[in-house]
XYZ file of C-alpha atoms in Angstrom:
634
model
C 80.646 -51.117 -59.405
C 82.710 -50.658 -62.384
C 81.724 -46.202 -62.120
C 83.006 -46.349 -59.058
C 86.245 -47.858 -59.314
C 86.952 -45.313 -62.138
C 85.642 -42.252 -60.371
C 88.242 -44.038 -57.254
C 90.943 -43.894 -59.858
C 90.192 -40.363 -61.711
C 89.712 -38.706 -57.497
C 93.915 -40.272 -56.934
C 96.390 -37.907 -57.304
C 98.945 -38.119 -59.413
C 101.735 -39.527 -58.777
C 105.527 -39.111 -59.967
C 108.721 -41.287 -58.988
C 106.813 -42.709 -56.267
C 105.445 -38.997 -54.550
C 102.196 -37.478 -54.771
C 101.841 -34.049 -56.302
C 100.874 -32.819 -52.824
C 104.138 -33.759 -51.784
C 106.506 -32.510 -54.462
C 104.392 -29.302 -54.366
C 105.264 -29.458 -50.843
C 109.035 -30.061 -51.668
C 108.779 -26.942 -53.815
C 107.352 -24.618 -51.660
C 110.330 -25.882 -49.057
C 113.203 -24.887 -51.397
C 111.707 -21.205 -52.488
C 110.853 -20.682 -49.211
C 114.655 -21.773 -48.326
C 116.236 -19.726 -51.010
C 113.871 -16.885 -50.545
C 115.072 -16.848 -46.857
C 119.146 -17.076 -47.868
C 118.344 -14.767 -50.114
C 116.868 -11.706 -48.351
C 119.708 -12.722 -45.232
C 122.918 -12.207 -47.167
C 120.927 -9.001 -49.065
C 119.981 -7.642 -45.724
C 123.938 -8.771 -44.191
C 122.587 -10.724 -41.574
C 125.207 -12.267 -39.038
C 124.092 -15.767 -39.350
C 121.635 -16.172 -42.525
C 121.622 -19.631 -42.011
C 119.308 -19.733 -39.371
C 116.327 -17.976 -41.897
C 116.856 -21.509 -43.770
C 116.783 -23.399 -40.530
C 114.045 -21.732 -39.657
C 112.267 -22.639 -43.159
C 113.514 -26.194 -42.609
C 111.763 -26.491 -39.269
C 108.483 -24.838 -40.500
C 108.317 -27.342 -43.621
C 104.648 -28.224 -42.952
C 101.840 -29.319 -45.481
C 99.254 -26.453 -44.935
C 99.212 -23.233 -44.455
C 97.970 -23.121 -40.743
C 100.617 -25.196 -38.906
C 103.319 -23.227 -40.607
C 101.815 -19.846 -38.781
C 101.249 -21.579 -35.967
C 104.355 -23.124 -35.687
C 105.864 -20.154 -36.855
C 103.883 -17.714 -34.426
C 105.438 -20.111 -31.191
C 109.080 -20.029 -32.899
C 108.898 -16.545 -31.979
C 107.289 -15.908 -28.855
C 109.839 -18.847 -27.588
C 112.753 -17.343 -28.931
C 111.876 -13.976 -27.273
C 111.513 -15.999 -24.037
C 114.422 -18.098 -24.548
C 117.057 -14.477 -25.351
C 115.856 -13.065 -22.469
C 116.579 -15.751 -20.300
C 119.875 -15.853 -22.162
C 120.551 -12.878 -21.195
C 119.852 -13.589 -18.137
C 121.661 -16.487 -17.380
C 124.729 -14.848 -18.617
C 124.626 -11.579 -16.796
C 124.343 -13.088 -13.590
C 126.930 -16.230 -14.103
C 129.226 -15.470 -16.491
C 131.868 -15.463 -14.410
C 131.709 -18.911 -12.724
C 131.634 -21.529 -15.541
C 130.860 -24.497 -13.487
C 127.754 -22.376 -12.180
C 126.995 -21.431 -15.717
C 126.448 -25.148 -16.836
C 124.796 -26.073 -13.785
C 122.397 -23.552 -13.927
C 121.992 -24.057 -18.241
C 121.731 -27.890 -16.792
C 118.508 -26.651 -14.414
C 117.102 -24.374 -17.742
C 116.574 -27.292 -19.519
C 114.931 -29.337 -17.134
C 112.669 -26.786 -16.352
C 111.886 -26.815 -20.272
C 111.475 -30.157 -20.709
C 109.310 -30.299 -17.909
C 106.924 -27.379 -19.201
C 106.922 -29.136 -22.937
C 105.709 -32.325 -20.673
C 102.543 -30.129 -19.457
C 101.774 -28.912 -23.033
C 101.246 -30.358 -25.831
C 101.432 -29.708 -30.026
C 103.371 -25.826 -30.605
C 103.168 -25.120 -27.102
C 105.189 -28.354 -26.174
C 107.762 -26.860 -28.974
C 108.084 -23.582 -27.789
C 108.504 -24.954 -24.569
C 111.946 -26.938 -26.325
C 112.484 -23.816 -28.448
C 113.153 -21.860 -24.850
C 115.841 -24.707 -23.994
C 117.237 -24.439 -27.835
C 117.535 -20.440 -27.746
C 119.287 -20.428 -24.890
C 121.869 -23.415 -25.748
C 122.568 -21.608 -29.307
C 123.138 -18.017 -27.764
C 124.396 -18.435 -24.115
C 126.634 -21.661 -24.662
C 128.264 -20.617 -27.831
C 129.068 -17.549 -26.472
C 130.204 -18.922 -23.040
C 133.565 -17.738 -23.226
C 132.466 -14.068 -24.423
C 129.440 -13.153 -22.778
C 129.021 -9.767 -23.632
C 128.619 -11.229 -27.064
C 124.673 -13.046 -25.925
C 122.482 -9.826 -26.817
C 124.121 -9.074 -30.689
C 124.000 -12.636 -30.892
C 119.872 -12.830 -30.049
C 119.224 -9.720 -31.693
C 120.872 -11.749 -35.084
C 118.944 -15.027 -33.954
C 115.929 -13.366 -33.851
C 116.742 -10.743 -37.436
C 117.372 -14.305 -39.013
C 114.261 -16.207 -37.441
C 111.546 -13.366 -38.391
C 113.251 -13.359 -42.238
C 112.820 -17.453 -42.481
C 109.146 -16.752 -41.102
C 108.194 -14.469 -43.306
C 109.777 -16.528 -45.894
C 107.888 -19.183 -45.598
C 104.453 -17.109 -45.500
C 104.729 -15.201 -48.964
C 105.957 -18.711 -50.295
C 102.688 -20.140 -48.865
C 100.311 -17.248 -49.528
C 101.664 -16.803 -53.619
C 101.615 -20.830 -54.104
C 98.581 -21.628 -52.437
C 99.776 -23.686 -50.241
C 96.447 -26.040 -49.157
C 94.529 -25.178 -46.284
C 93.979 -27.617 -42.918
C 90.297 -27.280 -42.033
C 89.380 -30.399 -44.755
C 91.942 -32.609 -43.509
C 90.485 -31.816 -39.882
C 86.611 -32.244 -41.386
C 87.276 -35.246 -42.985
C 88.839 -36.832 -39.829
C 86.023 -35.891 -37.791
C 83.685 -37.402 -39.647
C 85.294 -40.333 -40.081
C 85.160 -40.349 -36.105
C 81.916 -39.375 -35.746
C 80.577 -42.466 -38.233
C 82.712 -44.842 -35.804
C 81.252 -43.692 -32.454
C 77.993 -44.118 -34.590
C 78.747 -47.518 -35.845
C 79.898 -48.399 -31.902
C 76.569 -46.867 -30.717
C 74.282 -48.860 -32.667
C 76.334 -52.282 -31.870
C 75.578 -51.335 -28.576
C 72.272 -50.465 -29.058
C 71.784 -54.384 -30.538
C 73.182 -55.530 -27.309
C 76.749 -57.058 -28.686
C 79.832 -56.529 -26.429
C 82.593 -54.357 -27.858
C 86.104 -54.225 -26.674
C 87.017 -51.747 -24.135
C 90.233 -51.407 -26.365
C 88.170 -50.540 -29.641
C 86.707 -47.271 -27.117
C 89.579 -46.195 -25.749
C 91.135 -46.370 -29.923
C 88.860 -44.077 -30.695
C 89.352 -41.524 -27.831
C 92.601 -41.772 -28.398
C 92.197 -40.826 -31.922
C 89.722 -37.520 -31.132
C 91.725 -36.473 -28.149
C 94.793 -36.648 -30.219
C 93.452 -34.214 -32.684
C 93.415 -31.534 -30.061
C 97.079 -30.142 -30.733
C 95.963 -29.854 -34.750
C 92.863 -28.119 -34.572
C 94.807 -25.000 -33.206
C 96.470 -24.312 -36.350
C 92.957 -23.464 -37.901
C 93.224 -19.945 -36.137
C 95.880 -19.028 -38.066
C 94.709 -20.462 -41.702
C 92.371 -17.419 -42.492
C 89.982 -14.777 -40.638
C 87.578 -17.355 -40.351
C 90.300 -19.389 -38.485
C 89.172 -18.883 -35.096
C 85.193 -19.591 -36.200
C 86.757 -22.974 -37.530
C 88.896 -23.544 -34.594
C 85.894 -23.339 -31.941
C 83.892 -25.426 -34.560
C 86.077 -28.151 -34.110
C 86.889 -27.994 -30.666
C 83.111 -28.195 -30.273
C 82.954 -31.065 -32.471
C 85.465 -33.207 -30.714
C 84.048 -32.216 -27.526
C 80.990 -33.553 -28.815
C 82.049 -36.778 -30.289
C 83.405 -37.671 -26.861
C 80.627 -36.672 -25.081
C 78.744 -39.093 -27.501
C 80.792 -41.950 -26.971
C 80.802 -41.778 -23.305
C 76.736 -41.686 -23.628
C 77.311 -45.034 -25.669
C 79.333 -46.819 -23.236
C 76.485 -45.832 -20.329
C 74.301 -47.759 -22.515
C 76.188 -50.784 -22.594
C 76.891 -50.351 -18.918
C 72.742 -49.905 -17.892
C 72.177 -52.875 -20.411
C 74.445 -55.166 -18.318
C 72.892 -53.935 -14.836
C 68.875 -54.075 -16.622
C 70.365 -57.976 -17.656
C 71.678 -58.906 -14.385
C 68.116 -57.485 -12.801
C 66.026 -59.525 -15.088
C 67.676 -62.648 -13.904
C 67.879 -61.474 -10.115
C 65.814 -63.714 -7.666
C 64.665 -60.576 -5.805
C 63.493 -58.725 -9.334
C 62.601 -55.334 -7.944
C 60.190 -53.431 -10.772
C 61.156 -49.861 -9.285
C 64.751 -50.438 -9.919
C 63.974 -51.892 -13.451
C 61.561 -48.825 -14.314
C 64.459 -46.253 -13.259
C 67.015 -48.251 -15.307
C 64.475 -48.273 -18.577
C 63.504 -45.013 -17.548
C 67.635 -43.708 -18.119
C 68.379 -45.839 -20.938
C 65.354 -43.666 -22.920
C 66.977 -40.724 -21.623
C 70.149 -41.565 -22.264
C 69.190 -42.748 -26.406
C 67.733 -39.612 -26.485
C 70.507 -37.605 -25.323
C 72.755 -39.432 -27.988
C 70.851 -38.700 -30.862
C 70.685 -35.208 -29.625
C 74.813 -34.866 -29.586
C 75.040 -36.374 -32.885
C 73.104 -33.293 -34.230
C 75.099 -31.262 -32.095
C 78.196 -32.688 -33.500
C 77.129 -32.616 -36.892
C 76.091 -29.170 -36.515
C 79.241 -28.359 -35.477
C 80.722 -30.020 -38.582
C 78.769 -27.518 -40.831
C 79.978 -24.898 -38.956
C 83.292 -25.818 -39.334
C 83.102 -26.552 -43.303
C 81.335 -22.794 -43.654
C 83.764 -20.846 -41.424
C 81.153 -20.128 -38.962
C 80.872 -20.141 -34.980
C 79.209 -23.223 -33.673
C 75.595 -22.728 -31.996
C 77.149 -24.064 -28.959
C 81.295 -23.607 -27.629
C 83.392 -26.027 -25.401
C 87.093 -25.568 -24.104
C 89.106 -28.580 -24.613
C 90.885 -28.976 -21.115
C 94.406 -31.013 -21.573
C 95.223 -33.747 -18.819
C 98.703 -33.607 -18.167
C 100.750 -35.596 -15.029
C 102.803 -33.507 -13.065
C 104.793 -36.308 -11.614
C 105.417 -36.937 -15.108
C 106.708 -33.808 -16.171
C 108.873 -33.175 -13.282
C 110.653 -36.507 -12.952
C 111.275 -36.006 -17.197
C 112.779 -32.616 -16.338
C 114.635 -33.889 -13.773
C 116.059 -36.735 -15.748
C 116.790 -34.087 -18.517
C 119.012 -31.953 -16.385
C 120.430 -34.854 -14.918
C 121.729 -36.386 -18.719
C 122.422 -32.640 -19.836
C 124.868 -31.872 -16.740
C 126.399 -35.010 -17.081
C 127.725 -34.305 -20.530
C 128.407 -30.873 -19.917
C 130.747 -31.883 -16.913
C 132.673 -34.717 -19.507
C 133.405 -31.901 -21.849
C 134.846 -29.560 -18.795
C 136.837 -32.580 -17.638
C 137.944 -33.792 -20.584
C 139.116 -29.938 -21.820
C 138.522 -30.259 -25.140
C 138.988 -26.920 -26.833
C 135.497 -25.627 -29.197
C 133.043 -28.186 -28.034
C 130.695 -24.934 -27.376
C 128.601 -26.322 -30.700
C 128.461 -30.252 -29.676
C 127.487 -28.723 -26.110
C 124.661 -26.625 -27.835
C 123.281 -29.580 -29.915
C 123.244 -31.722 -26.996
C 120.478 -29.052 -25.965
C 118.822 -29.291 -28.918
C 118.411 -33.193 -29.040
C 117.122 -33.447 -25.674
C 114.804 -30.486 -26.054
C 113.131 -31.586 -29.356
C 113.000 -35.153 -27.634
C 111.053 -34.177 -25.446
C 108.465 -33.249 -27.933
C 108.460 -36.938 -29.255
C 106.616 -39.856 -27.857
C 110.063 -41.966 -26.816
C 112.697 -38.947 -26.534
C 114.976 -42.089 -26.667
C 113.954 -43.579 -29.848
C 114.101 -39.919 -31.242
C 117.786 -39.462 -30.033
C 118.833 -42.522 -32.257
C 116.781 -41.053 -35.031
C 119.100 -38.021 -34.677
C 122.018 -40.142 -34.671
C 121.235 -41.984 -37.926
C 120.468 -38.388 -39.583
C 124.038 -36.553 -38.062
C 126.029 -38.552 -40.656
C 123.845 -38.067 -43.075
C 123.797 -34.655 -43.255
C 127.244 -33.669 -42.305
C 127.710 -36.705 -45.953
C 124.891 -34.145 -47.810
C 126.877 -30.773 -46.458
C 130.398 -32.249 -47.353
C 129.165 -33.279 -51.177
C 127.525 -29.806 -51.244
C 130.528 -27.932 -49.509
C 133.335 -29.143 -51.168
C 132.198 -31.488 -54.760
C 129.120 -29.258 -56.047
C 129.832 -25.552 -55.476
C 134.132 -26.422 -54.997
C 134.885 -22.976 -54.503
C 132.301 -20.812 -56.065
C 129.769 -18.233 -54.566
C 127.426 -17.527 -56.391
C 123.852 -17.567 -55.695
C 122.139 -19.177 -58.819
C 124.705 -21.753 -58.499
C 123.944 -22.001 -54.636
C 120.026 -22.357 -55.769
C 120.427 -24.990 -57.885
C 123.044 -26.937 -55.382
C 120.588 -26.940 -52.469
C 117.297 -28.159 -55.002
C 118.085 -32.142 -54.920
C 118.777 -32.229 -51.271
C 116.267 -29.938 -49.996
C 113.753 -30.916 -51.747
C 114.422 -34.655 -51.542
C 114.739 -34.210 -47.407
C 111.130 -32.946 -47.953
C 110.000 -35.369 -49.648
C 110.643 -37.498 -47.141
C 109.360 -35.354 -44.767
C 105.616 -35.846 -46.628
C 105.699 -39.139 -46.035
C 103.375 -40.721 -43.337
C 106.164 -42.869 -41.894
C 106.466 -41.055 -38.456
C 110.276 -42.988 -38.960
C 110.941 -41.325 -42.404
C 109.452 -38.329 -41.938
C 111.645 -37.367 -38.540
C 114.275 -38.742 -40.263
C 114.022 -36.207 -43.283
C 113.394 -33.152 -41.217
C 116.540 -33.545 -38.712
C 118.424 -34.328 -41.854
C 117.440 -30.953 -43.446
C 118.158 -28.750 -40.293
C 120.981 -30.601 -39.247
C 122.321 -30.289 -43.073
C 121.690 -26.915 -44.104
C 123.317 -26.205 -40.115
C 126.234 -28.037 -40.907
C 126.419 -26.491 -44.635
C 126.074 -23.255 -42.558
C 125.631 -20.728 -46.218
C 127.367 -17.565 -46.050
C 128.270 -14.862 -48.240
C 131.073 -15.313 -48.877
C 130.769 -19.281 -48.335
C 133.490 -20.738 -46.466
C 135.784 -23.400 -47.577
C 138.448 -24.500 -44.509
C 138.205 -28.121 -44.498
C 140.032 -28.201 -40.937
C 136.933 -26.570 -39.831
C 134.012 -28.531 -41.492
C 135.942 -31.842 -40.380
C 135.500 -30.474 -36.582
C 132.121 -29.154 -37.201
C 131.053 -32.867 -38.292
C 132.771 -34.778 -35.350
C 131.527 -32.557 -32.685
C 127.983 -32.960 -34.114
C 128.427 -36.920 -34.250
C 129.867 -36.980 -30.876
C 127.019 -34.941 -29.360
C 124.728 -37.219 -30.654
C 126.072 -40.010 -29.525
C 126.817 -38.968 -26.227
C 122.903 -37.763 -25.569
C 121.858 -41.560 -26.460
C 124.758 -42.637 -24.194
C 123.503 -40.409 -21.515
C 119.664 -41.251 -21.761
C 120.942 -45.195 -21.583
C 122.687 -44.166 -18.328
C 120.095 -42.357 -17.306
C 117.015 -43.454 -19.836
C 114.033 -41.253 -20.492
C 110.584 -42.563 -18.379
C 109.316 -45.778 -19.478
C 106.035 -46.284 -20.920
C 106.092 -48.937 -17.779
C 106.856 -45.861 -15.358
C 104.574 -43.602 -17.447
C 101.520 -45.852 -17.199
C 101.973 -46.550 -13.320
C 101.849 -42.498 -12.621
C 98.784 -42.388 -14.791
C 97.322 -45.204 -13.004
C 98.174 -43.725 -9.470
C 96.343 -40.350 -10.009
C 93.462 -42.280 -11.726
C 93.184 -43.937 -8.732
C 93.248 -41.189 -6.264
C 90.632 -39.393 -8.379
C 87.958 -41.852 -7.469
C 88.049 -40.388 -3.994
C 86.698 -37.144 -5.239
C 84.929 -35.516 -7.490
C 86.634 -32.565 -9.003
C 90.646 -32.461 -9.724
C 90.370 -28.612 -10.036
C 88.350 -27.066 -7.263
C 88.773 -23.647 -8.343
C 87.978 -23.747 -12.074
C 84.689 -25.896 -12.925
C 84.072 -27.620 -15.907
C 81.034 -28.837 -17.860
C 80.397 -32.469 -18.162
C 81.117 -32.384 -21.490
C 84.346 -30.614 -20.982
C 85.118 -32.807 -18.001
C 84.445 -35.907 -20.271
C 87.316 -34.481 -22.872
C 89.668 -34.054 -20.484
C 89.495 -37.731 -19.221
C 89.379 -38.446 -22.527
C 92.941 -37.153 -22.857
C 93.836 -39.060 -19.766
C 92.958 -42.427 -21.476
C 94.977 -41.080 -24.721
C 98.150 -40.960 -22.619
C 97.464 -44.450 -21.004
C 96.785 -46.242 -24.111
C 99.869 -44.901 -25.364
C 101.970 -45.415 -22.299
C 100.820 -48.977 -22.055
C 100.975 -49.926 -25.864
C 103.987 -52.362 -26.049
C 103.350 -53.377 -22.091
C 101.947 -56.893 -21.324
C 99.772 -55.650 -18.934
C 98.889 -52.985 -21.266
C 94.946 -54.475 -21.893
C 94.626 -55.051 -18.371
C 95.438 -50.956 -17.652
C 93.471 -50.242 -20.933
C 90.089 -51.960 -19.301
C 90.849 -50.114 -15.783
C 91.077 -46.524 -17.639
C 87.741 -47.242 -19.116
C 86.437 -48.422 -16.139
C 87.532 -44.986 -14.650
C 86.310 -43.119 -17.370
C 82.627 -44.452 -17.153
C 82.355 -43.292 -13.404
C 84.285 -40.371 -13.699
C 82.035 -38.894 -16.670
C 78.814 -40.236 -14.842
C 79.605 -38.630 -11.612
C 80.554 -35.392 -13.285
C 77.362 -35.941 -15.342
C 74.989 -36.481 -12.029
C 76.561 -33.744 -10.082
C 75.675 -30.877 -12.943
C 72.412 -32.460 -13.387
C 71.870 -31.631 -9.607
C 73.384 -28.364 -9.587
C 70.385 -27.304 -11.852
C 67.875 -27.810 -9.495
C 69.314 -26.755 -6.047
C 67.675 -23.433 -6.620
C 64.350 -24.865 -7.740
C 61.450 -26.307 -5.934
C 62.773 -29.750 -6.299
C 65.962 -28.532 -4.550
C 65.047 -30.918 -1.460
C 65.028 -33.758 -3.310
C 68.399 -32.730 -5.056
C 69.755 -32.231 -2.107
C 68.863 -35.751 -0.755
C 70.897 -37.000 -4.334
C 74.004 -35.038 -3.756
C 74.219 -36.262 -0.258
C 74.108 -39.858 -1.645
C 76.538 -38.766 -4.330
C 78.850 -37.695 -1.312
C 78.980 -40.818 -0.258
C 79.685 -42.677 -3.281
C 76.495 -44.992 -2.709
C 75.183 -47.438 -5.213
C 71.909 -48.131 -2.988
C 71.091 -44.557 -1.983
C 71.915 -42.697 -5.263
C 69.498 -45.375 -7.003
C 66.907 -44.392 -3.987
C 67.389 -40.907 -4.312
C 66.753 -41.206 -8.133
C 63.267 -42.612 -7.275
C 61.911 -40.311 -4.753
C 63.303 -37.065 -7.255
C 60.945 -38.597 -9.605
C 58.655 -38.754 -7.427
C 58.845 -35.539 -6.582
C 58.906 -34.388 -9.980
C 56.073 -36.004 -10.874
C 53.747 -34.676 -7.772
C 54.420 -30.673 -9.097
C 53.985 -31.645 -12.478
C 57.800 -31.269 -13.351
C 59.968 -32.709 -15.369
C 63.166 -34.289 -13.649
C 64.154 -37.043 -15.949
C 68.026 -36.078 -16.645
C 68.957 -35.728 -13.052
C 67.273 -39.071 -12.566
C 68.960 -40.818 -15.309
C 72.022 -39.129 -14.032
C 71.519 -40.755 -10.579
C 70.452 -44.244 -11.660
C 73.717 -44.053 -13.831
C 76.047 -43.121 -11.118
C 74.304 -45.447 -8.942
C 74.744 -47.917 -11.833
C 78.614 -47.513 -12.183
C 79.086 -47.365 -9.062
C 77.421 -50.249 -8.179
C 78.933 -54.232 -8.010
C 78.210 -54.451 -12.164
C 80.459 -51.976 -12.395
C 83.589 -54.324 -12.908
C 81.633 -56.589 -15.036
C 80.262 -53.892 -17.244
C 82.863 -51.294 -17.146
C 85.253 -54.132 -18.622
C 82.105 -54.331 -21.813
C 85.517 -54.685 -22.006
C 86.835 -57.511 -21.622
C 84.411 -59.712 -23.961
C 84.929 -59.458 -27.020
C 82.735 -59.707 -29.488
């Protein structure tokens, strides 16, 4: 006992004033990339070299591979988002009311797109909304100014980028593939641990399941940085795909065990016992043991594949589930709050507000990135003061007047790398807090060479960027972001309607496994939509519920599919017409006379028939009791 509390305490990192050496490491690698990036801007005479630190400041990630990804999707965005900046202001520059309606309509569109993504993707989706609010709306009153001002955007963004890659590549900054392994298999011993409580015949918590999907589905966004950690990146990335894919799959085996073990009980202690029904039902739990041990190899085979760089022996795609209604009504509200504030600065005529106008933009398109875009606005109003407090100390009591760069180097150290300090934290709080106070500071700082000193104009820059924030928060309590409430009832609706059919996507066909993720990802957004709600365990046990039969259905109609071509296609057929009609009785029927059949020819059949007796199970009136394993708990 004692050798292993001192091998607990030699494995800690060190720590120093409270920080891990990960972190200041980290913090380091933040402030050379930083300097590096101010550096090579005023050498190269860049219009705006501020925006290479910005860009630093908004890459400031841990490892190696979410910095290139992130960094790869800053790009492609801000090509997307000067184009349509160019764009916009070619064809309205002349009608100004026009001009913010139709910058009002860009950034619902945005917001809606980020709402159908998810991890980068959702940010370059903002980053399209940002690009244009920094290029077209600063330069509203001098249009033919957008393309030099892009063409500088994007000189400055590719400099901060490549900034922060030699920075990463000569420090060795960690890689993310053992963060991801390590998570996985902490997973994968938890759907284990719920498998063999199961397996003893103890009730678990429909909450405790949908926990854990929520926990693989949400490493979905993450495991697409591991293309860009190394050339083995996209080995790793499939690796792990695989491996959540199969860790779902796995779970979703172990709550069709609990589910058959409440329909075998409630046989056993029917009046009518019937002995062909209990056969089928032992018959698919065997099948259905078996099958689990066999995705725990697969998963764990996948696991070594993913610690040795290597493709797995078997791929899956990782379909998202994302609500339409959703992401329209968010982009709808967005435009709304976004037009609104636009049309106060127009009315009130308030000369320069171009820059308050443009970080209006940028709060409500990196909101929409966040869980609660409205909890994230009031993040960015706590962090405007602070940083315009950081810029003014910096501006005007540290450097006073002088322009040189080692002085400017040492200046920036304390606050950029105390901001990412706090951005290492794993406060979610702290940690947002830290980065808007870095980009927001080293925007407000805005470093030039020469560095300007008019106080007139610093005083503006820091009310305009108050006000803005204030006035998005204002706006959103007008008209407030979607409630988890309002959330949870779309996701409910369109649960619903699913159960009338089998497929969502006609035209593109997934494999029960794949299928199974992508409900997965459903229940991820309802446990999250319904996590402060009263009803929330009530939704909680219905998305389970849903889950079950959608995954056995999908499961049943595969199984099928492989044998319409065979000679037990007759008796498949006989199945998927009982499957049509969403029949407890006949599906449970059908599953006898296919292994029937199968037996006769001297065939094996016993999948499809577990995948029958399942559906029939689930579909069946133990469903509510079972599918809510739920609602006992143990």
């Amino acid at each position: 006992m004692q050798a292993k509390a001192v091998k607990a305490i030699e494995a800690r990192p060190p720590f120093f004033a409270g920080f891990s050496a990960n972190s200041w490491a980290f913090a380091v690698r933040v402030w050379l990339a930083c300097l590096l990036a101010l550096y090579t801007s005023f050498w190269l005479q860049l219009e705006v070299p501020s925006s290479a630190a910005i860009t630093v400041a908004i890459l400031a990630l841990p490892t190696r591979g979410q910095g290139l990804e992130k960094a790869g999707f800053r790009l492609f965005a801000t090509a997307i988002g000067v184009a349509a900046s160019i764009g916009i202001a070619g064809f309205f520059s002349q009608t100004d009311v026009l001009l913010l309606a139709v910058l009002g309509v860009w950034v619902g569109l945005c917001v809606c797109a980020a709402a159908m993504l998810d991890g980068n993707r959702a940010y370059a989706a903002a980053l399209s909304c940002i690009t244009v609010a920094l290029i077209t709306i600063q330069q509203i009153d001098s249009p033919q100014q957008v393309f030099p001002t892009g063409v500088a955007r994007g000189a400055a963004l590719v400099v901060g980028v490549l900034a922060v890659a030699f920075v990463n590549d000569v420090l060795a900054a960690p890689d993310y593939h053992p963060v991801v392994t390590n998570r996985l298999e902490a997973l994968q011993r938890q759907i284990m641990n719920y498998a063999e409580t199961v397996l003893r015949g103890e009730t678990l918590s429909a909450y405790l399941a949908a926990g854990i999907l929520k926990d693989v589905a949400a490493l979905r966004s993450e495991i697409a940085s591991l293309r860009t950690e190394s050339s083995s990146g996209a080995a790793r990335s499939s690796a792990a795909r695989s491996a959540m894919v199969g860790l779902v799959t796995a779970l979703s085996l172990a709550r069709a065990l609990a589910l058959l073990s409440t329909a075998a009980m409630q046989a056993s202690v029917s009046i009518d016992r019937d002995e062909r029904r209990s056969n089928l039902l032992a018959t698919c739990r065997c099948w259905l043991e078996s099958e689990l041990v066999r995705r725990d190899a697969e998963v764990e085979s996948s696991l070594d594949a993913l610690r040795n760089g290597t493709h797995p022996a078997v791929s899956h795609r990782a379909p998202l589930y994302r609500s339409g209604r959703i992401a329209v009504e968010s982009g709808f509200r967005a435009s709304i709050c976004f037009t609104l504030i636009a049309a106060l600065f127009v009315i009130a005529g308030w000369p320069t507000t171009e820059a308050a106008l443009s970080l209006v933009a940028v709060i409500i398109g990196l909101g929409a990135t966040a869980p609660d875009p409205r909890k994230f606005t009031a993040i960015a109003i706590l962090a405007t003061p602070i940083s315009c407090l950081l810029a003014g100390i910096l501006k005007y009591f540290v450097f006073n007047g002088v322009s040189e760069f080692a002085l400017l180097a040492i200046g920036l150290a304390p606050v950029v790398i105390g901001l990412a300090l706090l951005i290492s934290l794993p406060n979610p709080l702290l940690s947002s807090l830290g980065r808007l106070s870095l980009v927001f500071t080293l925007a407000i700082l805005a470093p030039t060479n020469p560095q300007s000193y008019d106080p007139l104009v610093f005083v503006i820059t820091c009310t305009l960027a108050c006000l803005a924030a204030l006035l998005t928060f204002a706006a959103q309590v007008l008209i407030p972001p979607l409630s988890g409430k309002r959330r949870l009832q779309l996701l409910l609706t369109e649960s619903r309607g699913k159960r009338s059919g089998l497929r969502d996507r006609p035209g593109r066909r997934l494999s029960p496994e794949e299928a199974a993720f992508r409900e997965a990802t459903r229940v991820q957004q309802i446990v999250a939509a319904s996590s402060s709600l009263a009803q929330g365990q009530c939704a909680v046990d219905e998305a389970m519920n849903d889950f079950d039969r959608s995954i056995a259905l999908e499961r049943c109609d595969a199984e099928l599919d492989r044998l319409k071509d065979g000679p037990l296609a007759e008796a498949a057929d006989i199945g998927r017409a009982a499957l049509a009609r969403r029949d407890a009785g006949l599906l449970l029927a059908a599953a006898g006379q296919l292994r029937r059949a199968a037996t006769q020819r001297d065939l094996s059949a016993e999948a499809a028939c577990a995948a029958l007796v399942l559906a029939s199970v689930t579909l069946g009136p133990s469903t509510s009791a079972a599918g809510s394993i739920g609602a006992r708990k143990s």
